Tab-separated table of C-alpha atoms in Angstrom:
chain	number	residue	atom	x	y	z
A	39	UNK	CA	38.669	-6.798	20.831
A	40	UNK	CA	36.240	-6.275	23.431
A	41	UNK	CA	35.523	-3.163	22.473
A	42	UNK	CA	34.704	-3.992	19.168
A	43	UNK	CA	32.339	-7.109	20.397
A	44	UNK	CA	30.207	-4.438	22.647
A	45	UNK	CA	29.756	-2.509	18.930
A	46	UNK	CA	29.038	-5.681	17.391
A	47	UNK	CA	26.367	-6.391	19.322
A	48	UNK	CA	24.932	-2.759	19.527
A	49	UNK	CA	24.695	-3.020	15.753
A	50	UNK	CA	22.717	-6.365	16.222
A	51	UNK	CA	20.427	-5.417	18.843
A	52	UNK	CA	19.535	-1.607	16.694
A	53	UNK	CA	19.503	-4.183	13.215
A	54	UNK	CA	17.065	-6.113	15.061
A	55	UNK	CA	15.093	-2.701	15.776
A	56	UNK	CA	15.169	-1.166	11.973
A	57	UNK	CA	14.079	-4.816	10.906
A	58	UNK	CA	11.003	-5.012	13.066
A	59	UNK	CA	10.181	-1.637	12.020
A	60	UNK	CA	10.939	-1.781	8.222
A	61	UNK	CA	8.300	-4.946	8.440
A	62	UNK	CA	5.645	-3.443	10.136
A	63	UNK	CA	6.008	-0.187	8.110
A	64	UNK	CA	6.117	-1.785	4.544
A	65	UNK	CA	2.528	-2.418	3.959
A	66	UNK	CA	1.598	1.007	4.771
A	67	UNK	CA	5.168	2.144	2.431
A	68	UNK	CA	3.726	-0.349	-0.365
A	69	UNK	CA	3.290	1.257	-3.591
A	70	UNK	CA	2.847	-1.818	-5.638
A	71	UNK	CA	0.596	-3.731	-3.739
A	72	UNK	CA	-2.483	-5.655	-4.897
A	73	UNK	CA	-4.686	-2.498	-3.935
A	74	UNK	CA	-2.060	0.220	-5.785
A	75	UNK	CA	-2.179	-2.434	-8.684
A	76	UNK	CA	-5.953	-2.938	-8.825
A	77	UNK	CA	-6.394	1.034	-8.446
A	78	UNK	CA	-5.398	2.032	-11.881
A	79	UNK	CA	-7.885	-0.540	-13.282
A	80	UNK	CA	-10.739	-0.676	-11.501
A	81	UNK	CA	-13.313	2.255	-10.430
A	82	UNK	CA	-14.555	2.903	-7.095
A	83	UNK	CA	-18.057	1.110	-5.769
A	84	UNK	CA	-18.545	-0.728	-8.913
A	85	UNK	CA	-17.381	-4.020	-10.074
A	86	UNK	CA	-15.162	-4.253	-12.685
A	87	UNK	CA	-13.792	-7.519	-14.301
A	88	UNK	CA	-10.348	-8.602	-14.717
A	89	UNK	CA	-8.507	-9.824	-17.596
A	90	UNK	CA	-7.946	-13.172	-17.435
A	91	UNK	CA	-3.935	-13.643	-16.452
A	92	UNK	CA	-1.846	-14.567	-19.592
A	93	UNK	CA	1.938	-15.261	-19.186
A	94	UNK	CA	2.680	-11.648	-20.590
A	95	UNK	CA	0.377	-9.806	-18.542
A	96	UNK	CA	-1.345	-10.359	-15.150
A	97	UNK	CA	-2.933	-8.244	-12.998
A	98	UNK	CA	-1.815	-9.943	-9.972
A	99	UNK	CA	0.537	-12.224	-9.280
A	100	UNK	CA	-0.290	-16.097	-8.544
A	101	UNK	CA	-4.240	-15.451	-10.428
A	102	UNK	CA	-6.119	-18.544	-10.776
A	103	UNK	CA	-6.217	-18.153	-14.741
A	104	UNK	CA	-9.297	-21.103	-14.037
A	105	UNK	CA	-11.296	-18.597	-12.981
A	106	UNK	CA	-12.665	-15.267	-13.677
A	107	UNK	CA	-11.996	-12.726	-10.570
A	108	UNK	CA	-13.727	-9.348	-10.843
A	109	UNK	CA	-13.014	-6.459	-7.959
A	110	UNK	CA	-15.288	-4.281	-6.030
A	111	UNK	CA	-12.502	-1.703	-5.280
A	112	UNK	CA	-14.871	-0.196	-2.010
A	113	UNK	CA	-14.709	2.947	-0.409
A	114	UNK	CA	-17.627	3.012	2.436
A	115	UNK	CA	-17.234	7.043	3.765
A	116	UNK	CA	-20.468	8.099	1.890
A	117	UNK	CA	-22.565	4.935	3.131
A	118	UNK	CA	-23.313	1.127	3.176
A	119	UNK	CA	-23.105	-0.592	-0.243
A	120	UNK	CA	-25.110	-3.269	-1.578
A	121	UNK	CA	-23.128	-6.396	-3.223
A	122	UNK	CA	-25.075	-9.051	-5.715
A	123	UNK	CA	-23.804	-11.497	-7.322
A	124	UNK	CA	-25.484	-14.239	-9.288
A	125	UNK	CA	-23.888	-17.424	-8.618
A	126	UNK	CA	-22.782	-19.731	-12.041
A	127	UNK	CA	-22.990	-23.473	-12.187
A	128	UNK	CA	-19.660	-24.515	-10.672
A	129	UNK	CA	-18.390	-22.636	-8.281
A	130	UNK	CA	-18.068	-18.678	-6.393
A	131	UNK	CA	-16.289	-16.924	-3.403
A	132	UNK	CA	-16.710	-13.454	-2.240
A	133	UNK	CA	-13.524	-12.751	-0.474
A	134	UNK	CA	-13.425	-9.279	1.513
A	135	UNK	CA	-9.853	-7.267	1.899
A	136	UNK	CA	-8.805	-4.276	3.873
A	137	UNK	CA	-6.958	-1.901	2.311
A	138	UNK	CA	-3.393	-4.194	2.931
A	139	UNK	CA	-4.805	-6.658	1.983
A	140	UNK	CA	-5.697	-8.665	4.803
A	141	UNK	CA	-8.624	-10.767	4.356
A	142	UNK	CA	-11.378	-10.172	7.126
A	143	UNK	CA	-14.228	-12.315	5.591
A	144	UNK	CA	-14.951	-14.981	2.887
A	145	UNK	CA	-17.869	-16.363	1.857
A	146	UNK	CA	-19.160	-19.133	-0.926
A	147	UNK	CA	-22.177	-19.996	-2.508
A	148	UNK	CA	-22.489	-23.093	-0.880
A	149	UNK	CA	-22.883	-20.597	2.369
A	150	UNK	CA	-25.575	-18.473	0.197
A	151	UNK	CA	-28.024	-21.350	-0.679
A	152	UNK	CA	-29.483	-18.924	-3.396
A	153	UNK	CA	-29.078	-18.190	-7.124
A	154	UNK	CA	-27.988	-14.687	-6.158
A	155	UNK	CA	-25.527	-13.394	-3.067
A	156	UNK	CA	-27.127	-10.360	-1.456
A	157	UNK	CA	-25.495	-8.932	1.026
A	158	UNK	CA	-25.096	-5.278	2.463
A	159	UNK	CA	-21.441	-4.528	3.250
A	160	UNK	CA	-20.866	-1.114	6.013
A	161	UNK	CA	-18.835	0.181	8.513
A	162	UNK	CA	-19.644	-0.996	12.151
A	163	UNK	CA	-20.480	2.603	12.864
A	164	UNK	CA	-22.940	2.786	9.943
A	165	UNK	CA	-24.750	-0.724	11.498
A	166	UNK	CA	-25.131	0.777	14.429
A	167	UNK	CA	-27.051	3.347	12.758
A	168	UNK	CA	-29.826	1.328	10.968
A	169	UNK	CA	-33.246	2.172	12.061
A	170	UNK	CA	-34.300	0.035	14.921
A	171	UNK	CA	-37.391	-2.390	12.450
A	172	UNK	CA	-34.445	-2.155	9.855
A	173	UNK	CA	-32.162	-4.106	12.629
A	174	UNK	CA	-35.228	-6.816	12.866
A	175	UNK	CA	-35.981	-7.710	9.278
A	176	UNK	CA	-32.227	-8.291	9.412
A	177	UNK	CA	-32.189	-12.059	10.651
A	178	UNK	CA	-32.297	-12.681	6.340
A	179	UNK	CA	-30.306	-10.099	5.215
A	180	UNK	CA	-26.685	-10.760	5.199
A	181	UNK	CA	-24.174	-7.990	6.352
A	182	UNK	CA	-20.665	-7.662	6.616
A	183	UNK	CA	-18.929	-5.096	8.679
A	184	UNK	CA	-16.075	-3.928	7.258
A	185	UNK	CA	-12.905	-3.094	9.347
A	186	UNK	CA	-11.524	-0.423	7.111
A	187	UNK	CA	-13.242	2.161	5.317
A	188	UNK	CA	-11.909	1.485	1.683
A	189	UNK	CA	-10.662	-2.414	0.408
A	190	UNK	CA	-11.240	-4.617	-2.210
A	191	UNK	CA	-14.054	-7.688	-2.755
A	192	UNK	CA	-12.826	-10.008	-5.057
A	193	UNK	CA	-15.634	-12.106	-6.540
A	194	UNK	CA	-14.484	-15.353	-7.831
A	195	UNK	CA	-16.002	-17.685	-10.169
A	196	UNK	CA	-14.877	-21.177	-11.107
A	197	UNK	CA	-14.855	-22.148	-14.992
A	198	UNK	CA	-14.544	-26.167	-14.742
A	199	UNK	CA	-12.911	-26.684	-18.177
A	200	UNK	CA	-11.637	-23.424	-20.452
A	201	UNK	CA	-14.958	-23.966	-22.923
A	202	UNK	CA	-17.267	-22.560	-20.075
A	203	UNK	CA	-14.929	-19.641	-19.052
A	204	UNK	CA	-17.151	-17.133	-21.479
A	205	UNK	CA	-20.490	-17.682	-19.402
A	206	UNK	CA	-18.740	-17.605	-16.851
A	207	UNK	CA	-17.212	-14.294	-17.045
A	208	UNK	CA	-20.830	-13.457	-18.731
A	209	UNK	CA	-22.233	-14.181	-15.000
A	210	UNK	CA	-19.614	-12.114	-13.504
A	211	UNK	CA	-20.472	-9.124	-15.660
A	212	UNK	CA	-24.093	-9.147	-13.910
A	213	UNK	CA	-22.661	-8.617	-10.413
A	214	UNK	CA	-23.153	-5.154	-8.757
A	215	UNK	CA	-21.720	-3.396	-6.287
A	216	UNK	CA	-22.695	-0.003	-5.608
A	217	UNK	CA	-24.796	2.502	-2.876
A	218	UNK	CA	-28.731	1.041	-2.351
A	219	UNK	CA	-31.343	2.936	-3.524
A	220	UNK	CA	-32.825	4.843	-0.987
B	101	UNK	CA	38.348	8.959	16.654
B	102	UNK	CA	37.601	5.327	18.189
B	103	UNK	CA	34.156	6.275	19.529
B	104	UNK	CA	32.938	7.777	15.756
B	105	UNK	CA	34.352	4.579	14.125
B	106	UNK	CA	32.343	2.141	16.688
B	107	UNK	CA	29.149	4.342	15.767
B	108	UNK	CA	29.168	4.571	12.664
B	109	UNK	CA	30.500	0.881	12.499
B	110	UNK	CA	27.553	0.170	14.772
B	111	UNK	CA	24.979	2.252	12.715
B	112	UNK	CA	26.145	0.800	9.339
B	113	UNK	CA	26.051	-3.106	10.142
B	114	UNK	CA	22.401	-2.317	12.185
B	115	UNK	CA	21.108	-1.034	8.575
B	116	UNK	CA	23.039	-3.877	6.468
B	117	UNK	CA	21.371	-6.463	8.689
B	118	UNK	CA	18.139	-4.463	9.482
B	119	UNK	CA	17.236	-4.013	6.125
B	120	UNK	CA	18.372	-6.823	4.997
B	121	UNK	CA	16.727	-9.192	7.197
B	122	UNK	CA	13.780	-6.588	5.793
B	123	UNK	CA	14.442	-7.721	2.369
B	124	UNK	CA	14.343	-11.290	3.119
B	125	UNK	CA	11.470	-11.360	5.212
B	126	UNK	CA	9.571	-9.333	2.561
B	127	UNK	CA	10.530	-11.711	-0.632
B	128	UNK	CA	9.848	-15.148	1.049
B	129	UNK	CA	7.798	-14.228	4.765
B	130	UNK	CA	9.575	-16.397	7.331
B	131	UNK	CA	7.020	-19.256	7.033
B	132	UNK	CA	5.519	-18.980	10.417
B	133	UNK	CA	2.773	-21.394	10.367
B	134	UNK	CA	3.632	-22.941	7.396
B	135	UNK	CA	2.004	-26.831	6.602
B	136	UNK	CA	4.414	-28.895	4.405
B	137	UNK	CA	3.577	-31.829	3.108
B	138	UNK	CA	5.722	-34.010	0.794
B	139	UNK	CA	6.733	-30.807	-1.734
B	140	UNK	CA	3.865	-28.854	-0.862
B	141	UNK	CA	3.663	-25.823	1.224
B	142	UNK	CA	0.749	-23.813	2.105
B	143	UNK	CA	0.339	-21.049	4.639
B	144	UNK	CA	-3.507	-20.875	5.924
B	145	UNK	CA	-3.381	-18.141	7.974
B	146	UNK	CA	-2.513	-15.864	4.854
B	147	UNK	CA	-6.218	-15.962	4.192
B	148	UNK	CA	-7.381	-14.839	7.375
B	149	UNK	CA	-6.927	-12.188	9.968
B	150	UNK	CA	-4.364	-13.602	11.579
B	151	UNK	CA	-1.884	-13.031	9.100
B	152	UNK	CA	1.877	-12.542	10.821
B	153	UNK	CA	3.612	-9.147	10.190
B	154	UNK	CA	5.940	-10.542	8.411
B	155	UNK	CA	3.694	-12.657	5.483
B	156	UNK	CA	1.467	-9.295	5.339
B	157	UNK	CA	5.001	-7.752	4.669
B	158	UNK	CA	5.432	-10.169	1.770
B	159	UNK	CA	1.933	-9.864	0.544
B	160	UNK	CA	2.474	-5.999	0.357
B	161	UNK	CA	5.597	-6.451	-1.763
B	162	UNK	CA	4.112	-9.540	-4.350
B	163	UNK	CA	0.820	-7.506	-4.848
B	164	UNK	CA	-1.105	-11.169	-4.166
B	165	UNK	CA	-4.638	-11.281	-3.169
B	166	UNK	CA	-4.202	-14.649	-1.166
B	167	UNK	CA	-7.180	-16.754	-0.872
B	168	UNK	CA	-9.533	-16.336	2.254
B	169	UNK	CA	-9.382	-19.801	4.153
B	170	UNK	CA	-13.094	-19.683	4.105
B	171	UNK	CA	-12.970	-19.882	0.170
B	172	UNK	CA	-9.956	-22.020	-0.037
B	173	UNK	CA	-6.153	-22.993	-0.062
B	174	UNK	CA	-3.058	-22.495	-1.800
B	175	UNK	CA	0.035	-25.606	-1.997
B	176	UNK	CA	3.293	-24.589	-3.808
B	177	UNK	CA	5.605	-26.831	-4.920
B	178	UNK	CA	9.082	-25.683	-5.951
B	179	UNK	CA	10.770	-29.367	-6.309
B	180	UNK	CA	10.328	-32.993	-7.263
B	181	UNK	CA	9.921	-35.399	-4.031
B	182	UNK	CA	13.335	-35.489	-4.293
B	183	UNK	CA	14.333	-32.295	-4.039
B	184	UNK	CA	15.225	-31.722	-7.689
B	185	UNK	CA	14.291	-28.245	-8.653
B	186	UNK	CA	11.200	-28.270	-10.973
B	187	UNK	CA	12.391	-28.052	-14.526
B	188	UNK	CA	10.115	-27.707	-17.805
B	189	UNK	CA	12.383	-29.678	-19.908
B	190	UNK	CA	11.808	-32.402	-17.804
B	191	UNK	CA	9.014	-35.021	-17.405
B	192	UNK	CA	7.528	-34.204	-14.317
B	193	UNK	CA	4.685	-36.637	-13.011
B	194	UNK	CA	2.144	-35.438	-10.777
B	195	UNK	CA	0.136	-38.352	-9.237
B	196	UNK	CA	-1.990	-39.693	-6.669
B	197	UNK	CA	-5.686	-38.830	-4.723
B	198	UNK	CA	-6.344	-35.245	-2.873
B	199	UNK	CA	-7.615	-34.003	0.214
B	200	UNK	CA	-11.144	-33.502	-0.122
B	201	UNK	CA	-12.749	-30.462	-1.824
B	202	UNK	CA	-15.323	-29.834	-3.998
B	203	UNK	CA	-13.003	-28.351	-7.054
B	204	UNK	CA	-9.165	-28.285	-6.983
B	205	UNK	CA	-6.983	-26.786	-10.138
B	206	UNK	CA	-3.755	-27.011	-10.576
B	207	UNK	CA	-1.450	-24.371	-12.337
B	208	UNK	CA	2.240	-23.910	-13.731
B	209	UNK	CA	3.571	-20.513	-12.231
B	210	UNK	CA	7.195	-18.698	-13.031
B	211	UNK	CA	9.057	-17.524	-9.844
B	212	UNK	CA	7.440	-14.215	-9.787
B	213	UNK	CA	3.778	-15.054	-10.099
B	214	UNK	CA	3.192	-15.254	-14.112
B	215	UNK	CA	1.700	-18.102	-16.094
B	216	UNK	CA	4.272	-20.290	-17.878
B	217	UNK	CA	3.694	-19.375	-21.660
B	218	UNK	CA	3.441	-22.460	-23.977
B	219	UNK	CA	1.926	-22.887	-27.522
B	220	UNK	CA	-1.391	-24.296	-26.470
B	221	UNK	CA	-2.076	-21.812	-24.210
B	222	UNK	CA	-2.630	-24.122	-21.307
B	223	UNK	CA	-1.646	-23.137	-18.286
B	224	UNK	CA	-3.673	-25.619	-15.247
B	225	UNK	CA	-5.924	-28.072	-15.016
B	226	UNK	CA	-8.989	-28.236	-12.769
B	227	UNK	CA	-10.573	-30.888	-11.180
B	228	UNK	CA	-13.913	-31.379	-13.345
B	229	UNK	CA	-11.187	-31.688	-16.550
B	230	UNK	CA	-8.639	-34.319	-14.721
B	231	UNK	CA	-8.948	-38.139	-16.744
B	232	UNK	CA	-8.984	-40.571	-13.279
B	233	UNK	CA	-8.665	-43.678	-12.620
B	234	UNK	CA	-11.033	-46.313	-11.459
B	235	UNK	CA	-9.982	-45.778	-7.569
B	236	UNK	CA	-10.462	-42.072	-8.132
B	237	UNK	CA	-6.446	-41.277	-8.104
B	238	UNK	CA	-5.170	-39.257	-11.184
B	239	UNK	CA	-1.967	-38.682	-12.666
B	240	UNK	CA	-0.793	-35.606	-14.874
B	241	UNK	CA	2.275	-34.961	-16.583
B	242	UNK	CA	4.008	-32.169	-17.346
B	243	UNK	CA	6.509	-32.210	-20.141
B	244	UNK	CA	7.831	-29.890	-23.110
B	245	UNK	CA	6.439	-32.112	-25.555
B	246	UNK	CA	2.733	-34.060	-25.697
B	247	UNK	CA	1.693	-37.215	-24.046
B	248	UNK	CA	-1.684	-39.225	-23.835
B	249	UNK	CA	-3.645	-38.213	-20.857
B	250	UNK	CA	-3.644	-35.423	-18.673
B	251	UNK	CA	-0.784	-33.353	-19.999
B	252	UNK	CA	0.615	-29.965	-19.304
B	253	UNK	CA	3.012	-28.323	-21.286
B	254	UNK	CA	5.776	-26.814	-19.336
B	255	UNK	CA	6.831	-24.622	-22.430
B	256	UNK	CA	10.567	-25.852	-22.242
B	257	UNK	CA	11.349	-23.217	-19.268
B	258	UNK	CA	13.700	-23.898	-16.952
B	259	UNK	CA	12.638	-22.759	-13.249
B	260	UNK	CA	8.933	-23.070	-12.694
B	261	UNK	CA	6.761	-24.121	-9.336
B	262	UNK	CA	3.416	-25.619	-9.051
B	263	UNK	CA	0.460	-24.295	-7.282
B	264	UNK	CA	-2.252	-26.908	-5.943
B	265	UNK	CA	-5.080	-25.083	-4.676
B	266	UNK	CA	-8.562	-26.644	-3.191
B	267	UNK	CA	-11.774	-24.864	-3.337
B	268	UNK	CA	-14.185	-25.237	-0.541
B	269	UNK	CA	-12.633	-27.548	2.013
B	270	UNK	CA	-11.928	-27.950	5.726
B	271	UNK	CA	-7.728	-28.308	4.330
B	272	UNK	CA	-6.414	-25.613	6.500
B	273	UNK	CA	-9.315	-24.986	8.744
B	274	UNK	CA	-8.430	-27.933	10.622
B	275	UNK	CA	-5.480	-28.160	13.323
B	276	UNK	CA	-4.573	-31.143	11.968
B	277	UNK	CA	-3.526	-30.680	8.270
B	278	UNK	CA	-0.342	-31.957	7.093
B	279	UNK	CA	-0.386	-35.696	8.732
B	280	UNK	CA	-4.034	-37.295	7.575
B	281	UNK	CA	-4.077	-35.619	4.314
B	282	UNK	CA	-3.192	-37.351	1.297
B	283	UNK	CA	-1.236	-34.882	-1.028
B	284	UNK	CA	0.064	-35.938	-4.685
B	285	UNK	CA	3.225	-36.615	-5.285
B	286	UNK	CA	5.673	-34.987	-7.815
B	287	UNK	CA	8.080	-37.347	-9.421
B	288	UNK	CA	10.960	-36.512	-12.639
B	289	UNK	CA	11.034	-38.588	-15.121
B	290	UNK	CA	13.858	-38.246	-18.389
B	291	UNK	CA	15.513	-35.204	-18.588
B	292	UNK	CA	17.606	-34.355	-21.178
């Protein structure tokens, strides 16, 4: 009986062990996460709207279907990028995502205080490479450092009532997301 | 004999309950740093770095791109204020005043993340769209069939939850969510 208790509880303490391990291992395992998912859809460095979710078919799971979400599927290895987005009447978010899907940075256009969003998204190593007067006119410029080399920026605007969902997703369309010129 | 029957008795309940636990963790995330209030349930630090293991571990598996808590927050609601499951043949009344935010929308979700299909293709309401009353407070119903005022149609399904999220607002930033703010609440009426 003993005997069996001192295996009972070796199998506990090594379950506890594959569990912790299993968790922390998944994301990286994940083949159907929102990145995976977005991948077949969307190109690299350019923005590309969504669908809007309908019961048959969404993109992702739990999508606001009140507004329209397009992705900026990044990948920064061959330089900084340049993200604009007009705003539209009611309501945007830029939210930033690693490549798991953790979210390191969120903004809104409440926070932009313009018509457009301008802001220049790069590695910390590529910051620390901007020209010296480049660092200096950079009090209004807006940049984001980026964790990871490759993610996703979802840009999110808000249609109030269904009607207004087509200039809305109009707007959207305008948004870029790509290398600036030189 | 004894020795290879503890081991591999060891080695197979450590994967059963491993992997399981795995499982588990992975389809719900253990709520750490949940906020409930009444029937709602939000987890803010989903949207931000400080994500626990375990909800990243969900996230991975769902394929969700939460919210960032700088943009906004997520309730769910999976029963009545009673603890009734949510059912779409049912009159379900949701009523009251909101935290503040500048736009909130609400939407009718399956289990697994999809819209709930109905005729009218309506699947949420927002904020700007909600009919109030004088005091600000609104009330929307969700049934199979139409009613006057804010109505949803719950497409006759039988399992569905409710999602309650708020656009631009300090719900979630602050320590102190959960006691001071006013959430609706989710009442069934007739069922069949």
């Amino acid at each position: 009986m003993i005997r069996w208790l001192v295996w009972l509880a070796g199998g506990v303490l090594l379950g506890g062990i594959v569990h912790i391990v299993t968790v922390l291992a998944l994301p990286a395992a994940a083949t159907r996460d929102s990145y995976a998912r977005l991948a077949a859809e969307t190109p690299v460095n350019e923005v590309a709207l969504l669908p809007q979710p309908t019961p048959e078919r969404t993109l992702l799971p739990f999508m606001d279907p009140a507004f329209a979400t397009a992705i900026c599927r990044f990948d920064l290895s061959d330089g900084p990028l340049k993200l604009q987005v007009p705003l539209t009447q009611a309501y945007t978010s830029i939210t930033f995502y690693t490549r798991r899907g953790t979210v390191f940075y969120a903004i809104n256009d409440q926070a932009a205080g313009r018509r457009v969003i301008e802001l220049d998204f790069m590695t910390p190593a590529q910051r620390a490479a901007l020209p010296e007067d480049e660092e200096v006119t950079a009090a209004d410029r807006l940049i984001v450092e980026s964790p990871s080399e490759t993610g996703l920026i979802a840009v999110r605007a808000l249609a109030p009532e269904p009607g207004a969902l087509p200039v809305v997703r109009g707007a959207l369309r305008n948004a870029r997301c790509g290398t600036p010129p030189a | 004999m004894r020795l290879l029957i503890g081991i591999l008795f060891t080695f197979a309940f450590a994967a059963t309950a491993g992997l399981g636990a795995t499982w588990l963790a992975a389809s719900r995330g253990y709520g750490f740093g949940e906020v409930t209030v009444g029937s709602w349930t939000a987890a803010p630090r989903k949207g931000s770095a400080d994500i626990d293991p375990f909800a990243r571990a969900a996230l991975a598996r769902s394929g969700e791109l939460p919210l960032g808590s700088g943009d906004g927050i997520t309730f769910l609601a999976r029963s009545d204020d009673d603890g009734n499951p949510l059912d779409g043949r049912c009159e379900i009344t949701v009523a009251g005043s909101t935290p503040l935010a500048r736009y909130w929308t609400l939407t009718l979700y399956t289990a697994d993340g999809h819209l709930v299909p109905n005729a009218l293709s309506r699947y949420g309401f927002t904020s700007a769209e909600t009919v109030r009353a004088a005091d600000g407070s609104f009330s929307i119903v969700i049934a199979p069939l139409s009613r006057p005022g804010n109505w949803l149609p719950s497409g006759g399904v039988q399992r569905y939850q409710l999602a309650l999220r708020f656009y631009d607002t300090s719900v979630g930033v602050t320590a102190h969510v959960g006691r001071e703010s006013t959430m609706p609440t989710i009442k069934r009426g007739a069922c069949p």
